[in-house]
Amino acid sequence: MRQLTTEDLKTLEVDLKNYFPQSRQVYGCIVQLNRTGQRADPVSVFVDLWPDFRVVLIKPEVRETGDLFKDLTVFSKNNVYLRDLLAQIDVIDWKMYICLAAELQHEKMLEVVAINRGVPVKKEAVCHMLVLRETSKQSQVDSLSLKLSSLNESHLELVNSSWKFGCEHSKLMIKNMILNFPSCCVLDADDQPVAWILTYPSCALGMLYTVPEHRRKGYAKALVTIMSKKLHSQGYPVYCFIEEENQLSYRLFTSLGFTEEPDYRAAWFVFNDF
């Protein structure tokens, strides 16, 4: 394997566009790295070959327990290349908790890898990928009628407690997202967030939430529109992952111009426990 340099990452960002939609999540991670550097979310980027890569693996640095909650993200041109890379003994520490973000088509192969490694594996989530290619068709948001802000560290507990996967171990990841990546929230009269949206290290929009007593006011629609236009204007990819069973969010995002990549499913596979 080869670990890529800063200059390599610029080349990789361009090359990954040739493999959409399968490469979009890894592409988003590389875009973030090329814009914000390693200060935001330290990772190492590995390829099996260079420049004619077949597999790209983005591996977060583990400095403390909470870092384990960050995704190991991979793009592979086919199952065989990824299987061969995972077979190398120096790629992943299989004794640790691992959350691998990959294409659903790798599921059977990953199950075999887990058996060979003697570790448990479970499929944590399967998601549609929805992409916004053009923001000009989105309706205008009357932002003057809303009290808008970015999230800050004081909102960590609120965001973590409302997230489906929120737990003690996820706090460090969410803190990193709040401090380093774009977010937007609607504040009430007491300057407390009542609705919010964040950005993952892969550039994907996520953790959209409105507290129950403030729903049906158009806050989610406004936040998605505002964030989409902001990210698009800054040259970031605008997309999100929606779990297959979450029809409410699916309808919301598609009503705002997001379209599904029909032949693609993203999945998160968890190996071992904390």
Tab-separated table of C-alpha atoms in Angstrom:
chain	number	residue	atom	x	y	z
A	1	MET	CA	0.000	0.000	0.000
A	2	ARG	CA	1.038	3.597	-0.524
A	3	GLN	CA	0.100	6.511	1.703
A	4	LEU	CA	-0.705	9.554	-0.394
A	5	THR	CA	0.919	12.951	-0.015
A	6	THR	CA	-0.791	16.337	-0.098
A	7	GLU	CA	0.014	16.694	-3.775
A	8	ASP	CA	-1.262	13.183	-4.503
A	9	LEU	CA	-4.593	14.068	-2.896
A	10	LYS	CA	-5.151	16.882	-5.388
A	11	THR	CA	-4.688	14.429	-8.249
A	12	LEU	CA	-6.908	11.864	-6.542
A	13	GLU	CA	-9.762	14.377	-6.156
A	14	VAL	CA	-9.867	14.849	-9.926
A	15	ASP	CA	-9.519	11.144	-10.764
A	16	LEU	CA	-12.296	10.031	-8.404
A	17	LYS	CA	-14.873	11.956	-10.429
A	18	ASN	CA	-14.502	9.293	-13.108
A	19	TYR	CA	-16.019	6.678	-10.793
A	20	PHE	CA	-19.211	8.353	-9.541
A	21	PRO	CA	-21.462	7.339	-7.890
A	22	GLN	CA	-19.399	4.590	-6.247
A	23	SER	CA	-16.521	6.927	-5.384
A	24	ARG	CA	-18.592	9.911	-4.229
A	25	GLN	CA	-18.209	9.378	-0.484
A	26	VAL	CA	-14.441	8.938	-0.688
A	27	TYR	CA	-14.371	11.902	-3.094
A	28	GLY	CA	-16.176	14.031	-0.488
A	29	CYS	CA	-13.589	13.073	2.135
A	30	ILE	CA	-10.750	14.056	-0.205
A	31	VAL	CA	-12.430	17.361	-1.048
A	32	GLN	CA	-12.650	18.170	2.673
A	33	LEU	CA	-9.003	17.235	3.177
A	34	ASN	CA	-7.880	19.385	0.273
A	35	ARG	CA	-9.883	22.365	1.593
A	36	THR	CA	-9.359	22.117	5.347
A	37	GLY	CA	-6.191	20.048	5.720
A	38	GLN	CA	-5.492	17.597	8.511
A	39	ARG	CA	-6.258	19.963	11.373
A	40	ALA	CA	-9.975	19.217	11.193
A	41	ASP	CA	-10.041	15.442	11.088
A	42	PRO	CA	-6.657	13.697	10.914
A	43	VAL	CA	-6.719	10.732	8.549
A	44	SER	CA	-4.357	8.735	6.380
A	45	VAL	CA	-5.236	8.009	2.759
A	46	PHE	CA	-3.937	4.777	1.257
A	47	VAL	CA	-4.107	3.267	-2.232
A	48	ASP	CA	-3.049	-0.155	-3.471
A	49	LEU	CA	-1.265	1.306	-6.509
A	50	TRP	CA	-0.389	4.797	-7.686
A	51	PRO	CA	-1.349	6.538	-9.853
A	52	ASP	CA	-3.425	3.692	-11.303
A	53	PHE	CA	-5.222	2.986	-8.036
A	54	ARG	CA	-7.847	0.289	-7.692
A	55	VAL	CA	-8.689	0.771	-4.007
A	56	VAL	CA	-8.729	3.928	-1.879
A	57	LEU	CA	-8.856	3.561	1.899
A	58	ILE	CA	-9.344	6.528	4.239
A	59	LYS	CA	-8.272	5.634	7.744
A	60	PRO	CA	-8.922	7.971	10.712
A	61	GLU	CA	-6.256	8.466	13.321
A	62	VAL	CA	-7.104	6.888	16.663
A	63	ARG	CA	-5.840	9.102	19.457
A	64	GLU	CA	-8.409	8.319	22.120
A	65	THR	CA	-11.446	6.085	22.634
A	66	GLY	CA	-13.926	8.396	20.904
A	67	ASP	CA	-11.883	8.318	17.715
A	68	LEU	CA	-13.028	4.732	17.190
A	69	PHE	CA	-16.472	6.047	16.218
A	70	LYS	CA	-15.114	7.632	13.051
A	71	ASP	CA	-15.667	5.777	9.788
A	72	LEU	CA	-13.086	3.843	7.873
A	73	THR	CA	-14.136	4.775	4.328
A	74	VAL	CA	-13.324	2.807	1.203
A	75	PHE	CA	-13.792	2.880	-2.556
A	76	SER	CA	-12.839	-0.132	-4.644
A	77	LYS	CA	-13.234	-0.763	-8.341
A	78	ASN	CA	-14.338	-4.321	-7.545
A	79	ASN	CA	-14.634	-6.912	-4.788
A	80	VAL	CA	-11.376	-8.681	-5.545
A	81	TYR	CA	-9.197	-5.598	-5.150
A	82	LEU	CA	-10.793	-4.726	-1.813
A	83	ARG	CA	-10.594	-8.307	-0.566
A	84	ASP	CA	-6.905	-8.470	-1.431
A	85	LEU	CA	-6.205	-5.206	0.365
A	86	LEU	CA	-8.067	-6.264	3.503
A	87	ALA	CA	-6.085	-9.489	3.528
A	88	GLN	CA	-2.868	-7.556	4.144
A	89	ILE	CA	-1.911	-7.809	7.805
A	90	ASP	CA	-0.777	-4.205	8.168
A	91	VAL	CA	-3.879	-2.474	6.818
A	92	ILE	CA	-6.378	-2.663	9.708
A	93	ASP	CA	-6.149	-3.630	13.357
A	94	TRP	CA	-8.907	-6.256	13.486
A	95	LYS	CA	-8.838	-6.324	17.276
A	96	MET	CA	-10.356	-2.842	17.388
A	97	TYR	CA	-13.881	-1.572	16.821
A	98	ILE	CA	-14.235	-0.763	13.120
A	99	CYS	CA	-17.051	1.004	11.307
A	100	LEU	CA	-16.471	0.577	7.586
A	101	ALA	CA	-18.336	2.763	5.091
A	102	ALA	CA	-18.519	0.928	1.776
A	103	GLU	CA	-20.801	0.019	-1.093
A	104	LEU	CA	-23.488	-2.539	-0.233
A	105	GLN	CA	-22.323	-4.833	-3.039
A	106	HIS	CA	-19.255	-5.700	-0.907
A	107	GLU	CA	-21.421	-7.248	1.838
A	108	LYS	CA	-20.866	-10.944	1.110
A	109	MET	CA	-17.148	-10.481	0.623
A	110	LEU	CA	-16.854	-8.550	3.904
A	111	GLU	CA	-18.695	-11.338	5.720
A	112	VAL	CA	-16.111	-13.814	4.424
A	113	VAL	CA	-13.274	-11.502	5.485
A	114	ALA	CA	-14.790	-11.282	8.973
A	115	ILE	CA	-15.022	-15.085	9.219
A	116	ASN	CA	-11.414	-15.450	8.094
A	117	ARG	CA	-10.339	-12.847	10.655
A	118	GLY	CA	-12.427	-14.433	13.400
A	119	VAL	CA	-14.300	-11.222	14.191
A	120	PRO	CA	-18.048	-10.492	14.380
A	121	VAL	CA	-19.617	-8.229	11.756
A	122	LYS	CA	-23.043	-6.655	11.408
A	123	LYS	CA	-24.632	-4.376	8.856
A	124	GLU	CA	-25.425	-1.183	10.755
A	125	ALA	CA	-27.243	0.807	8.082
A	126	VAL	CA	-28.120	0.800	4.385
A	127	CYS	CA	-28.772	4.116	2.695
A	128	HIS	CA	-29.894	5.743	-0.511
A	129	MET	CA	-27.461	8.317	-1.844
A	130	LEU	CA	-29.219	11.526	-2.878
A	131	VAL	CA	-27.304	14.148	-4.859
A	132	LEU	CA	-28.114	17.793	-5.598
A	133	ARG	CA	-26.632	18.780	-8.923
A	134	GLU	CA	-28.271	22.169	-9.404
A	135	THR	CA	-29.278	24.612	-6.668
A	136	SER	CA	-30.878	27.196	-8.959
A	137	LYS	CA	-34.109	25.199	-9.000
A	138	GLN	CA	-34.475	25.384	-5.230
A	139	SER	CA	-36.980	27.914	-3.920
A	140	GLN	CA	-35.811	30.933	-1.982
A	141	VAL	CA	-35.838	30.793	1.804
A	142	ASP	CA	-37.072	33.758	3.795
A	143	SER	CA	-34.054	33.656	6.080
A	144	LEU	CA	-34.893	37.083	7.514
A	145	SER	CA	-37.849	35.538	9.316
A	146	LEU	CA	-35.597	32.915	10.904
A	147	LYS	CA	-32.988	33.365	13.597
A	148	LEU	CA	-30.090	31.411	12.122
A	149	SER	CA	-26.693	30.513	13.487
A	150	SER	CA	-24.005	27.854	13.385
A	151	LEU	CA	-23.803	25.206	16.065
A	152	ASN	CA	-21.118	25.523	18.727
A	153	GLU	CA	-19.591	23.198	21.282
A	154	SER	CA	-22.225	24.030	23.888
A	155	HIS	CA	-24.770	22.267	21.657
A	156	LEU	CA	-22.893	18.959	21.651
A	157	GLU	CA	-25.126	17.146	24.155
A	158	LEU	CA	-28.276	18.320	22.391
A	159	VAL	CA	-27.131	17.050	18.988
A	160	ASN	CA	-25.742	13.792	20.357
A	161	SER	CA	-28.887	12.950	22.322
A	162	SER	CA	-31.131	13.467	19.277
A	163	TRP	CA	-29.013	11.469	16.810
A	164	LYS	CA	-30.144	7.900	16.172
A	165	PHE	CA	-26.631	6.548	16.736
A	166	GLY	CA	-25.730	8.984	19.502
A	167	CYS	CA	-23.961	7.549	22.540
A	168	GLU	CA	-21.083	8.359	24.849
A	169	HIS	CA	-18.620	7.184	22.196
A	170	SER	CA	-20.019	9.452	19.460
A	171	LYS	CA	-19.460	12.729	21.307
A	172	LEU	CA	-15.914	13.284	20.090
A	173	MET	CA	-16.936	12.751	16.471
A	174	ILE	CA	-19.841	15.199	16.739
A	175	LYS	CA	-17.648	17.731	18.540
A	176	ASN	CA	-15.199	17.547	15.642
A	177	MET	CA	-18.022	18.095	13.144
A	178	ILE	CA	-19.367	21.106	15.037
A	179	LEU	CA	-15.956	22.735	15.403
A	180	ASN	CA	-14.575	22.094	11.926
A	181	PHE	CA	-17.314	21.618	9.336
A	182	PRO	CA	-20.303	23.717	8.225
A	183	SER	CA	-23.496	23.580	10.265
A	184	CYS	CA	-26.658	25.622	10.532
A	185	CYS	CA	-29.403	25.868	13.126
A	186	VAL	CA	-32.612	27.754	13.844
A	187	LEU	CA	-32.666	29.467	17.242
A	188	ASP	CA	-35.669	30.191	19.431
A	189	ALA	CA	-36.299	33.411	21.376
A	190	ASP	CA	-33.842	32.240	24.048
A	191	ASP	CA	-31.101	31.560	21.477
A	192	GLN	CA	-31.450	27.790	21.852
A	193	PRO	CA	-31.315	25.562	18.746
A	194	VAL	CA	-34.665	24.053	17.812
A	195	ALA	CA	-33.590	22.626	14.441
A	196	TRP	CA	-30.181	21.891	12.940
A	197	ILE	CA	-28.138	20.232	10.221
A	198	LEU	CA	-24.455	19.278	10.168
A	199	THR	CA	-21.832	18.230	7.635
A	200	TYR	CA	-19.889	14.971	7.892
A	201	PRO	CA	-16.157	14.740	7.099
A	202	SER	CA	-17.247	13.256	3.752
A	203	CYS	CA	-19.103	16.517	2.940
A	204	ALA	CA	-22.439	14.682	3.215
A	205	LEU	CA	-25.255	16.580	4.899
A	206	GLY	CA	-26.631	14.824	7.957
A	207	MET	CA	-28.010	14.740	11.493
A	208	LEU	CA	-30.934	16.893	10.360
A	209	TYR	CA	-33.297	17.250	13.300
A	210	THR	CA	-36.137	19.435	14.563
A	211	VAL	CA	-37.288	19.200	18.168
A	212	PRO	CA	-40.881	17.863	18.259
A	213	GLU	CA	-42.630	21.014	19.457
A	214	HIS	CA	-41.175	23.051	16.567
A	215	ARG	CA	-42.008	20.710	13.701
A	216	ARG	CA	-44.230	21.565	10.713
A	217	LYS	CA	-42.787	25.078	10.525
A	218	GLY	CA	-40.581	24.488	7.479
A	219	TYR	CA	-37.331	24.566	9.453
A	220	ALA	CA	-35.887	21.363	7.950
A	221	LYS	CA	-36.641	22.527	4.421
A	222	ALA	CA	-35.038	25.896	5.127
A	223	LEU	CA	-31.899	24.384	6.660
A	224	VAL	CA	-31.338	21.918	3.815
A	225	THR	CA	-31.790	24.697	1.236
A	226	ILE	CA	-29.478	27.137	3.031
A	227	MET	CA	-26.735	24.585	3.564
A	228	SER	CA	-27.012	23.218	0.024
A	229	LYS	CA	-26.540	26.651	-1.517
A	230	LYS	CA	-23.666	27.474	0.838
A	231	LEU	CA	-21.764	24.271	0.095
A	232	HIS	CA	-22.445	24.493	-3.639
A	233	SER	CA	-21.177	28.091	-3.799
A	234	GLN	CA	-17.937	26.998	-2.130
A	235	GLY	CA	-17.321	24.149	-4.560
A	236	TYR	CA	-18.264	21.283	-2.270
A	237	PRO	CA	-20.308	18.281	-3.444
A	238	VAL	CA	-23.875	18.484	-2.147
A	239	TYR	CA	-25.330	15.114	-1.227
A	240	CYS	CA	-26.662	13.058	1.651
A	241	PHE	CA	-27.386	9.516	2.760
A	242	ILE	CA	-30.939	8.535	3.702
A	243	GLU	CA	-31.618	5.210	5.406
A	244	GLU	CA	-33.891	2.981	3.330
A	245	GLU	CA	-36.657	3.021	5.926
A	246	ASN	CA	-36.617	6.821	6.374
A	247	GLN	CA	-39.282	7.754	3.831
A	248	LEU	CA	-39.991	11.119	5.482
A	249	SER	CA	-36.443	12.376	4.903
A	250	TYR	CA	-36.371	10.811	1.443
A	251	ARG	CA	-39.462	12.789	0.418
A	252	LEU	CA	-38.076	15.986	1.955
A	253	PHE	CA	-34.764	15.876	0.096
A	254	THR	CA	-36.246	14.800	-3.234
A	255	SER	CA	-38.794	17.630	-2.971
A	256	LEU	CA	-35.825	20.000	-2.730
A	257	GLY	CA	-34.209	18.805	-5.944
A	258	PHE	CA	-32.038	15.942	-4.693
A	259	THR	CA	-32.049	12.883	-6.953
A	260	GLU	CA	-31.214	9.300	-6.080
A	261	GLU	CA	-28.324	7.311	-7.510
A	262	PRO	CA	-30.599	4.327	-8.325
A	263	ASP	CA	-27.930	1.660	-8.790
A	264	TYR	CA	-25.981	2.514	-5.662
A	265	ARG	CA	-26.470	1.701	-1.986
A	266	ALA	CA	-24.149	2.838	0.747
A	267	ALA	CA	-23.722	0.632	3.786
A	268	TRP	CA	-21.953	0.766	7.130
A	269	PHE	CA	-20.466	-2.454	8.482
A	270	VAL	CA	-19.418	-2.754	12.115
A	271	PHE	CA	-16.701	-5.187	13.152
A	272	ASN	CA	-16.217	-5.985	16.861
A	273	ASP	CA	-17.755	-4.036	19.739
A	274	PHE	CA	-16.473	-1.094	21.722
